[in-house]
Amino acid sequence: MTDSVSIEITKADFTRLQRYAEPLVDTPATALKRVLDRVEGSSELETPPPSEDLPTVFFEVPPMTHTKFLGGVIDGHAPDKNTWDAFLRLAFKIGKEKSGGFGELKRTSGANMVLEKKDVEGYKYDEYLGFSYQGVSTEDALSIVIRLTKSYQLMWRVEFEWRDKVGAAFPGRRATLGMAHDLVTGGIL
C-alpha cells in the first residue's frame, strides 16, 4: 500500500494537467507524476511539453450536449444501433443478466424504471427487458452505464463526436470515453 494525500486543484489547473496525460492510460495521479518527473529532469514518463496538437484527456465525463454516438461496447457487446439510447439499453440488458432481479437492477442503475408497459412521461417500453425506463440526457445515460458497469465490474468504451452546434463542448471533434481501473478516462481524437 502506498502513502497518498488528497489535494484540490482548480478546474483550470486540472485542464492544464490533462494535456500531459495519455488517454485511457493515465489517472490524475500518474499525470501529475509525469509533470513532476519532467520538471525534475527524470526520463521516467517523460513526454514532450503540451501543445494544441496533443489530445485533451478526460478523467470524468465531459459535457455531452450535442454529441452523436459513433460506436461502443460493454463487456465485449455492441448495441444494436449506434445511438446513446441503444447503448443504455445494452447496459440494462447486461445488468439484467448479471443482477439478482429487477429491484437490484433499479437500485444499482438509479434509473426511473417500472415493471409495466408505460409510454407517458418520457418512458419507453422494451419488450426484451420486460420493463419501461424513462428517457434521459446523454450525461444521465452515461451515469447509469457507469453505475451498472462499476457494480458488475464490466469494461466499456464509446466513441462519439460533438456536433458543430452552439453549446457543444468541442464542436466537430471526435472523442472516446471508457472505464479503466474504476476511473472514467478518454480523450479527444
PDB file of C-alpha atoms in Angstrom:
ATOM      1  CA  MET A   1       0.000   0.000   0.000  1.00  0.00           C
ATOM      2  CA  THR A   2       1.361   3.395  -0.963  1.00  0.00           C
ATOM      3  CA  ASP A   3       1.064   6.571   1.008  1.00  0.00           C
ATOM      4  CA  SER A   4      -1.317   9.019  -0.620  1.00  0.00           C
ATOM      5  CA  VAL A   5      -2.600  12.507   0.055  1.00  0.00           C
ATOM      6  CA  SER A   6      -5.717  14.134  -1.349  1.00  0.00           C
ATOM      7  CA  ILE A   7      -5.375  17.562  -2.929  1.00  0.00           C
ATOM      8  CA  GLU A   8      -7.788  20.007  -4.515  1.00  0.00           C
ATOM      9  CA  ILE A   9      -6.882  21.908  -7.656  1.00  0.00           C
ATOM     10  CA  THR A  10      -8.741  24.454  -9.728  1.00  0.00           C
ATOM     11  CA  LYS A  11     -10.528  23.373 -12.894  1.00  0.00           C
ATOM     12  CA  ALA A  12      -8.112  25.498 -14.903  1.00  0.00           C
ATOM     13  CA  ASP A  13      -5.103  23.686 -13.424  1.00  0.00           C
ATOM     14  CA  PHE A  14      -6.827  20.323 -13.882  1.00  0.00           C
ATOM     15  CA  THR A  15      -7.303  21.166 -17.574  1.00  0.00           C
ATOM     16  CA  ARG A  16      -3.600  22.034 -17.803  1.00  0.00           C
ATOM     17  CA  LEU A  17      -2.703  18.717 -16.161  1.00  0.00           C
ATOM     18  CA  GLN A  18      -4.830  16.816 -18.702  1.00  0.00           C
ATOM     19  CA  ARG A  19      -2.520  17.994 -21.506  1.00  0.00           C
ATOM     20  CA  TYR A  20       0.243  15.799 -20.058  1.00  0.00           C
ATOM     21  CA  ALA A  21      -1.894  12.668 -19.667  1.00  0.00           C
ATOM     22  CA  GLU A  22      -2.192   9.745 -22.029  1.00  0.00           C
ATOM     23  CA  PRO A  23      -5.855   8.886 -22.816  1.00  0.00           C
ATOM     24  CA  LEU A  24      -7.204   5.652 -21.312  1.00  0.00           C
ATOM     25  CA  VAL A  25      -3.878   5.094 -19.509  1.00  0.00           C
ATOM     26  CA  ASP A  26      -3.169   7.872 -17.044  1.00  0.00           C
ATOM     27  CA  THR A  27      -5.037   8.722 -13.883  1.00  0.00           C
ATOM     28  CA  PRO A  28      -4.785  12.190 -12.325  1.00  0.00           C
ATOM     29  CA  ALA A  29      -2.023  10.814 -10.069  1.00  0.00           C
ATOM     30  CA  THR A  30       0.071   9.379 -12.926  1.00  0.00           C
ATOM     31  CA  ALA A  31      -0.394  12.564 -14.981  1.00  0.00           C
ATOM     32  CA  LEU A  32       0.860  14.611 -12.015  1.00  0.00           C
ATOM     33  CA  LYS A  33       3.815  12.217 -11.644  1.00  0.00           C
ATOM     34  CA  ARG A  34       4.567  12.737 -15.349  1.00  0.00           C
ATOM     35  CA  VAL A  35       4.670  16.517 -14.848  1.00  0.00           C
ATOM     36  CA  LEU A  36       6.827  16.281 -11.722  1.00  0.00           C
ATOM     37  CA  ASP A  37       9.242  13.868 -13.441  1.00  0.00           C
ATOM     38  CA  ARG A  38       9.608  16.305 -16.334  1.00  0.00           C
ATOM     39  CA  VAL A  39      10.245  19.258 -14.034  1.00  0.00           C
ATOM     40  CA  GLU A  40      12.820  17.287 -12.054  1.00  0.00           C
ATOM     41  CA  GLY A  41      14.539  16.067 -15.242  1.00  0.00           C
ATOM     42  CA  SER A  42      13.684  12.391 -14.890  1.00  0.00           C
ATOM     43  CA  SER A  43      13.278  10.377 -18.067  1.00  0.00           C
ATOM     44  CA  GLU A  44      10.587   8.209 -16.493  1.00  0.00           C
ATOM     45  CA  LEU A  45       7.164   9.005 -18.005  1.00  0.00           C
ATOM     46  CA  GLU A  46       8.708  11.916 -19.878  1.00  0.00           C
ATOM     47  CA  THR A  47       6.617  13.461 -22.633  1.00  0.00           C
ATOM     48  CA  PRO A  48       7.097  16.488 -24.806  1.00  0.00           C
ATOM     49  CA  PRO A  49       5.651  19.738 -23.493  1.00  0.00           C
ATOM     50  CA  PRO A  50       1.950  20.133 -24.180  1.00  0.00           C
ATOM     51  CA  SER A  51       0.791  21.785 -27.352  1.00  0.00           C
ATOM     52  CA  GLU A  52      -2.503  22.337 -29.078  1.00  0.00           C
ATOM     53  CA  ASP A  53      -1.782  19.217 -31.169  1.00  0.00           C
ATOM     54  CA  LEU A  54      -1.906  16.883 -28.146  1.00  0.00           C
ATOM     55  CA  PRO A  55      -5.306  15.382 -27.336  1.00  0.00           C
ATOM     56  CA  THR A  56      -7.340  16.726 -24.458  1.00  0.00           C
ATOM     57  CA  VAL A  57      -7.683  13.962 -21.883  1.00  0.00           C
ATOM     58  CA  PHE A  58     -10.730  13.328 -19.711  1.00  0.00           C
ATOM     59  CA  PHE A  59     -10.816  11.813 -16.227  1.00  0.00           C
ATOM     60  CA  GLU A  60     -14.550  12.315 -15.940  1.00  0.00           C
ATOM     61  CA  VAL A  61     -17.468  12.594 -18.334  1.00  0.00           C
ATOM     62  CA  PRO A  62     -17.110  15.870 -20.251  1.00  0.00           C
ATOM     63  CA  PRO A  63     -20.152  17.966 -21.228  1.00  0.00           C
ATOM     64  CA  MET A  64     -22.057  15.733 -23.650  1.00  0.00           C
ATOM     65  CA  THR A  65     -24.634  18.177 -25.019  1.00  0.00           C
ATOM     66  CA  HIS A  66     -24.949  17.869 -28.820  1.00  0.00           C
ATOM     67  CA  THR A  67     -22.999  14.620 -29.155  1.00  0.00           C
ATOM     68  CA  LYS A  68     -23.509  11.856 -31.699  1.00  0.00           C
ATOM     69  CA  PHE A  69     -22.829   8.249 -30.679  1.00  0.00           C
ATOM     70  CA  LEU A  70     -20.460   6.616 -33.190  1.00  0.00           C
ATOM     71  CA  GLY A  71     -19.944   3.222 -31.571  1.00  0.00           C
ATOM     72  CA  GLY A  72     -19.218   1.435 -28.361  1.00  0.00           C
ATOM     73  CA  VAL A  73     -19.046  -1.800 -26.406  1.00  0.00           C
ATOM     74  CA  ILE A  74     -19.947  -3.026 -22.951  1.00  0.00           C
ATOM     75  CA  ASP A  75     -18.347  -6.275 -21.809  1.00  0.00           C
ATOM     76  CA  GLY A  76     -17.446  -7.017 -25.452  1.00  0.00           C
ATOM     77  CA  HIS A  77     -21.007  -6.460 -26.769  1.00  0.00           C
ATOM     78  CA  ALA A  78     -22.057  -3.687 -29.138  1.00  0.00           C
ATOM     79  CA  PRO A  79     -25.518  -2.084 -29.102  1.00  0.00           C
ATOM     80  CA  ASP A  80     -27.981  -2.977 -31.864  1.00  0.00           C
ATOM     81  CA  LYS A  81     -27.910   0.638 -33.142  1.00  0.00           C
ATOM     82  CA  ASN A  82     -25.405   3.469 -32.910  1.00  0.00           C
ATOM     83  CA  THR A  83     -27.424   5.649 -30.532  1.00  0.00           C
ATOM     84  CA  TRP A  84     -26.999   6.673 -26.910  1.00  0.00           C
ATOM     85  CA  ASP A  85     -30.360   5.078 -26.092  1.00  0.00           C
ATOM     86  CA  ALA A  86     -29.299   1.735 -27.632  1.00  0.00           C
ATOM     87  CA  PHE A  87     -26.090   1.902 -25.555  1.00  0.00           C
ATOM     88  CA  LEU A  88     -28.182   2.488 -22.424  1.00  0.00           C
ATOM     89  CA  ARG A  89     -30.494  -0.438 -23.340  1.00  0.00           C
ATOM     90  CA  LEU A  90     -27.397  -2.644 -23.759  1.00  0.00           C
ATOM     91  CA  ALA A  91     -26.271  -1.677 -20.245  1.00  0.00           C
ATOM     92  CA  PHE A  92     -29.747  -2.561 -18.933  1.00  0.00           C
ATOM     93  CA  LYS A  93     -29.675  -5.899 -20.809  1.00  0.00           C
ATOM     94  CA  ILE A  94     -26.267  -6.909 -19.439  1.00  0.00           C
ATOM     95  CA  GLY A  95     -27.202  -5.566 -15.993  1.00  0.00           C
ATOM     96  CA  LYS A  96     -30.416  -7.621 -16.041  1.00  0.00           C
ATOM     97  CA  GLU A  97     -28.413 -10.771 -16.800  1.00  0.00           C
ATOM     98  CA  LYS A  98     -25.908 -10.044 -14.010  1.00  0.00           C
ATOM     99  CA  SER A  99     -28.321  -8.748 -11.362  1.00  0.00           C
ATOM    100  CA  GLY A 100     -30.442 -10.567  -8.838  1.00  0.00           C
ATOM    101  CA  GLY A 101     -33.629  -9.195 -10.420  1.00  0.00           C
ATOM    102  CA  PHE A 102     -35.493  -6.038 -11.339  1.00  0.00           C
ATOM    103  CA  GLY A 103     -35.285  -4.471  -7.858  1.00  0.00           C
ATOM    104  CA  GLU A 104     -31.490  -4.803  -7.725  1.00  0.00           C
ATOM    105  CA  LEU A 105     -31.135  -3.507 -11.295  1.00  0.00           C
ATOM    106  CA  LYS A 106     -33.299  -0.480 -10.495  1.00  0.00           C
ATOM    107  CA  ARG A 107     -31.359   0.314  -7.300  1.00  0.00           C
ATOM    108  CA  THR A 108     -27.965  -0.193  -8.934  1.00  0.00           C
ATOM    109  CA  SER A 109     -28.736   1.827 -12.060  1.00  0.00           C
ATOM    110  CA  GLY A 110     -30.548   4.679 -10.333  1.00  0.00           C
ATOM    111  CA  ALA A 111     -32.807   4.858 -13.400  1.00  0.00           C
ATOM    112  CA  ASN A 112     -36.531   5.524 -13.342  1.00  0.00           C
ATOM    113  CA  MET A 113     -37.944   2.107 -14.287  1.00  0.00           C
ATOM    114  CA  VAL A 114     -41.280   0.335 -13.881  1.00  0.00           C
ATOM    115  CA  LEU A 115     -42.262  -3.302 -14.389  1.00  0.00           C
ATOM    116  CA  GLU A 116     -45.067  -2.453 -16.797  1.00  0.00           C
ATOM    117  CA  LYS A 117     -45.627  -1.080 -20.263  1.00  0.00           C
ATOM    118  CA  LYS A 118     -45.585   2.682 -19.838  1.00  0.00           C
ATOM    119  CA  ASP A 119     -45.350   5.200 -22.672  1.00  0.00           C
ATOM    120  CA  VAL A 120     -46.086   8.505 -20.971  1.00  0.00           C
ATOM    121  CA  GLU A 121     -43.805  10.977 -19.148  1.00  0.00           C
ATOM    122  CA  GLY A 122     -40.882  10.028 -21.387  1.00  0.00           C
ATOM    123  CA  TYR A 123     -40.993   6.307 -20.559  1.00  0.00           C
ATOM    124  CA  LYS A 124     -40.075   3.709 -23.193  1.00  0.00           C
ATOM    125  CA  TYR A 125     -41.045   0.049 -23.027  1.00  0.00           C
ATOM    126  CA  ASP A 126     -38.525  -2.578 -24.109  1.00  0.00           C
ATOM    127  CA  GLU A 127     -40.053  -5.987 -24.798  1.00  0.00           C
ATOM    128  CA  TYR A 128     -36.815  -7.929 -24.297  1.00  0.00           C
ATOM    129  CA  LEU A 129     -36.115  -6.230 -20.982  1.00  0.00           C
ATOM    130  CA  GLY A 130     -39.728  -6.586 -19.865  1.00  0.00           C
ATOM    131  CA  PHE A 131     -39.855  -3.131 -18.304  1.00  0.00           C
ATOM    132  CA  SER A 132     -40.167   0.542 -19.155  1.00  0.00           C
ATOM    133  CA  TYR A 133     -37.476   3.089 -18.434  1.00  0.00           C
ATOM    134  CA  GLN A 134     -37.573   6.859 -18.601  1.00  0.00           C
ATOM    135  CA  GLY A 135     -35.548   8.556 -21.339  1.00  0.00           C
ATOM    136  CA  VAL A 136     -32.632  10.634 -20.080  1.00  0.00           C
ATOM    137  CA  SER A 137     -29.959  13.029 -21.331  1.00  0.00           C
ATOM    138  CA  THR A 138     -26.680  11.666 -22.635  1.00  0.00           C
ATOM    139  CA  GLU A 139     -24.896  12.616 -19.388  1.00  0.00           C
ATOM    140  CA  ASP A 140     -27.536  10.810 -17.338  1.00  0.00           C
ATOM    141  CA  ALA A 141     -27.401   7.761 -19.642  1.00  0.00           C
ATOM    142  CA  LEU A 142     -23.623   7.588 -19.145  1.00  0.00           C
ATOM    143  CA  SER A 143     -24.067   7.944 -15.373  1.00  0.00           C
ATOM    144  CA  ILE A 144     -26.392   4.933 -15.434  1.00  0.00           C
ATOM    145  CA  VAL A 145     -23.930   2.952 -17.588  1.00  0.00           C
ATOM    146  CA  ILE A 146     -21.088   3.853 -15.215  1.00  0.00           C
ATOM    147  CA  ARG A 147     -23.053   2.767 -12.119  1.00  0.00           C
ATOM    148  CA  LEU A 148     -24.026  -0.549 -13.726  1.00  0.00           C
ATOM    149  CA  THR A 149     -20.588  -1.330 -15.136  1.00  0.00           C
ATOM    150  CA  LYS A 150     -18.831  -0.455 -11.873  1.00  0.00           C
ATOM    151  CA  SER A 151     -21.275  -2.573  -9.888  1.00  0.00           C
ATOM    152  CA  TYR A 152     -20.927  -5.607 -12.152  1.00  0.00           C
ATOM    153  CA  GLN A 153     -17.216  -4.998 -12.922  1.00  0.00           C
ATOM    154  CA  LEU A 154     -17.673  -4.594 -16.685  1.00  0.00           C
ATOM    155  CA  MET A 155     -15.453  -2.711 -19.115  1.00  0.00           C
ATOM    156  CA  TRP A 156     -16.953  -0.258 -21.583  1.00  0.00           C
ATOM    157  CA  ARG A 157     -15.810   2.141 -24.272  1.00  0.00           C
ATOM    158  CA  VAL A 158     -17.559   4.608 -26.575  1.00  0.00           C
ATOM    159  CA  GLU A 159     -16.559   6.812 -29.465  1.00  0.00           C
ATOM    160  CA  PHE A 160     -18.591   9.917 -30.217  1.00  0.00           C
ATOM    161  CA  GLU A 161     -18.400  13.347 -31.751  1.00  0.00           C
ATOM    162  CA  TRP A 162     -19.706  16.742 -30.802  1.00  0.00           C
ATOM    163  CA  ARG A 163     -21.987  18.186 -33.442  1.00  0.00           C
ATOM    164  CA  ASP A 164     -20.948  21.528 -34.872  1.00  0.00           C
ATOM    165  CA  LYS A 165     -23.503  23.459 -32.823  1.00  0.00           C
ATOM    166  CA  VAL A 166     -23.552  26.305 -30.340  1.00  0.00           C
ATOM    167  CA  GLY A 167     -23.364  24.821 -26.854  1.00  0.00           C
ATOM    168  CA  ALA A 168     -21.258  21.807 -27.853  1.00  0.00           C
ATOM    169  CA  ALA A 169     -18.127  21.457 -25.703  1.00  0.00           C
ATOM    170  CA  PHE A 170     -15.789  20.690 -28.637  1.00  0.00           C
ATOM    171  CA  PRO A 171     -17.748  21.321 -31.862  1.00  0.00           C
ATOM    172  CA  GLY A 172     -16.820  18.955 -34.675  1.00  0.00           C
ATOM    173  CA  ARG A 173     -14.314  16.933 -32.594  1.00  0.00           C
ATOM    174  CA  ARG A 174     -14.342  13.155 -32.032  1.00  0.00           C
ATOM    175  CA  ALA A 175     -13.539  11.601 -28.671  1.00  0.00           C
ATOM    176  CA  THR A 176     -13.504   8.375 -26.723  1.00  0.00           C
ATOM    177  CA  LEU A 177     -14.564   7.522 -23.200  1.00  0.00           C
ATOM    178  CA  GLY A 178     -14.173   4.301 -21.304  1.00  0.00           C
ATOM    179  CA  MET A 179     -13.571   2.680 -17.974  1.00  0.00           C
ATOM    180  CA  ALA A 180     -10.027   1.980 -16.750  1.00  0.00           C
ATOM    181  CA  HIS A 181      -9.398   0.772 -13.207  1.00  0.00           C
ATOM    182  CA  ASP A 182     -12.723   2.173 -11.933  1.00  0.00           C
ATOM    183  CA  LEU A 183     -11.932   5.556 -13.487  1.00  0.00           C
ATOM    184  CA  VAL A 184     -13.628   7.123 -16.461  1.00  0.00           C
ATOM    185  CA  THR A 185     -10.956   8.152 -18.938  1.00  0.00           C
ATOM    186  CA  GLY A 186     -10.844   9.253 -22.531  1.00  0.00           C
ATOM    187  CA  GLY A 187      -9.728  11.956 -24.841  1.00  0.00           C
ATOM    188  CA  ILE A 188     -10.269  13.890 -27.993  1.00  0.00           C
ATOM    189  CA  LEU A 189      -9.017  12.061 -31.063  1.00  0.00           C
TER     190      LEU A 189
END
